[in-house]
């Protein structure tokens, strides 16, 4: 490399990266047209450098098979455990925004369970807060506010070492089926995101080499789902109380050391 230091310049690298990282390459996603274009571009570059082709067809490319996960739709059923009334929705391309649920991570398993509200889902020993204590959350959905209130009006509420991943990990380690995050977005923005997610739902994901008879990572079982604000208000039974006011009351209970543990709602989700 030292011998080629005069050749490998900022300008040279910039020229190549501008092409390779361009929008035309579509992120070079596995199996996409952009990946094929990137491979062709690299082949031309190798040829220009007079590198010896080692591909099986005398070129620079070698094909191999991958397995992937393909999801054609997601079905949600919200059940009022008191009346037995069900609300069903199937998320798929052209399905619309639905009742206000969006899978953001995991969910490779079929999941079903009751819903419990747990504030922000925080366990902070330094502040004497444990919003997961006092209930067996195994197999349950845990409904929590999304944005953690680290500091409110200049007062520390949640220790900054408790990141979102630490919080989610703590909830799931209790055996919960998944986490329902009350979104901070307005309904219009939320619905737009749901529709975008529906359009790409059927795209293959989790590409992997079919080694060991096809074994390997099959996806993350528990699910993390975003919940639209109006649906969250309904699940919580706020009866006209603004969601933000309720959120503020939860924060206040955390500040005064009176934060409660999980509260079971009269809903289940599958």
Short mmCIF file of N, CA and C in Angstrom, two decimals, residues 120 145 182-185 229 233 236 238 240-252:
data_model
loop_
_atom_site.label_atom_id
_atom_site.label_comp_id
_atom_site.label_asym_id
_atom_site.label_seq_id
_atom_site.Cartn_x
_atom_site.Cartn_y
_atom_site.Cartn_z
N UNK A 120 -43.29 3.19 32.00
CA UNK A 120 -42.19 3.26 31.03
C UNK A 120 -41.39 1.96 31.02
N UNK A 145 -44.83 3.55 27.59
CA UNK A 145 -44.55 4.74 26.80
C UNK A 145 -43.19 4.60 26.14
N UNK A 182 -46.01 2.86 23.16
CA UNK A 182 -46.94 3.94 22.84
C UNK A 182 -46.17 5.01 22.08
N UNK A 183 -46.51 5.20 20.82
CA UNK A 183 -45.76 6.08 19.93
C UNK A 183 -45.94 7.55 20.31
N UNK A 184 -44.90 8.35 20.08
CA UNK A 184 -44.97 9.80 20.26
C UNK A 184 -45.44 10.51 18.99
N UNK A 185 -45.56 9.76 17.89
CA UNK A 185 -45.91 10.38 16.62
C UNK A 185 -47.40 10.68 16.53
N UNK A 229 -51.36 6.52 19.24
CA UNK A 229 -51.78 7.18 20.47
C UNK A 229 -53.26 6.98 20.80
N UNK A 233 -54.81 5.12 24.15
CA UNK A 233 -55.79 5.73 25.06
C UNK A 233 -56.96 4.79 25.29
N UNK A 236 -55.94 1.85 27.52
CA UNK A 236 -55.76 2.29 28.90
C UNK A 236 -57.08 2.70 29.56
N UNK A 238 -58.79 5.58 29.21
CA UNK A 238 -58.61 6.91 29.78
C UNK A 238 -59.90 7.74 29.83
N UNK A 240 -61.42 10.03 28.03
CA UNK A 240 -61.35 11.48 27.80
C UNK A 240 -60.14 12.15 28.40
N UNK A 241 -59.45 11.49 29.31
CA UNK A 241 -58.22 12.07 29.86
C UNK A 241 -57.15 12.10 28.78
N UNK A 242 -56.56 13.27 28.49
CA UNK A 242 -55.52 13.33 27.46
C UNK A 242 -54.37 12.39 27.78
N UNK A 243 -53.88 11.73 26.75
CA UNK A 243 -52.80 10.77 26.94
C UNK A 243 -51.57 11.45 27.53
N UNK A 244 -51.25 12.67 27.09
CA UNK A 244 -50.07 13.36 27.60
C UNK A 244 -50.22 13.69 29.09
N UNK A 245 -51.44 14.00 29.51
CA UNK A 245 -51.68 14.27 30.94
C UNK A 245 -51.48 13.01 31.76
N UNK A 246 -51.95 11.89 31.22
CA UNK A 246 -51.75 10.62 31.92
C UNK A 246 -50.27 10.28 32.00
N UNK A 247 -49.55 10.53 30.89
CA UNK A 247 -48.11 10.29 30.87
C UNK A 247 -47.41 11.13 31.94
N UNK A 248 -47.81 12.39 32.05
CA UNK A 248 -47.22 13.28 33.05
C UNK A 248 -47.47 12.75 34.46
N UNK A 249 -48.65 12.18 34.69
CA UNK A 249 -48.95 11.65 36.03
C UNK A 249 -48.08 10.44 36.35
N UNK A 250 -47.76 9.65 35.33
CA UNK A 250 -46.87 8.50 35.53
C UNK A 250 -45.47 8.99 35.88
N UNK A 251 -45.01 10.02 35.18
CA UNK A 251 -43.69 10.59 35.46
C UNK A 251 -43.65 11.16 36.87
N UNK A 252 -44.71 11.83 37.28
CA UNK A 252 -44.77 12.42 38.62
C UNK A 252 -44.67 11.33 39.69
#
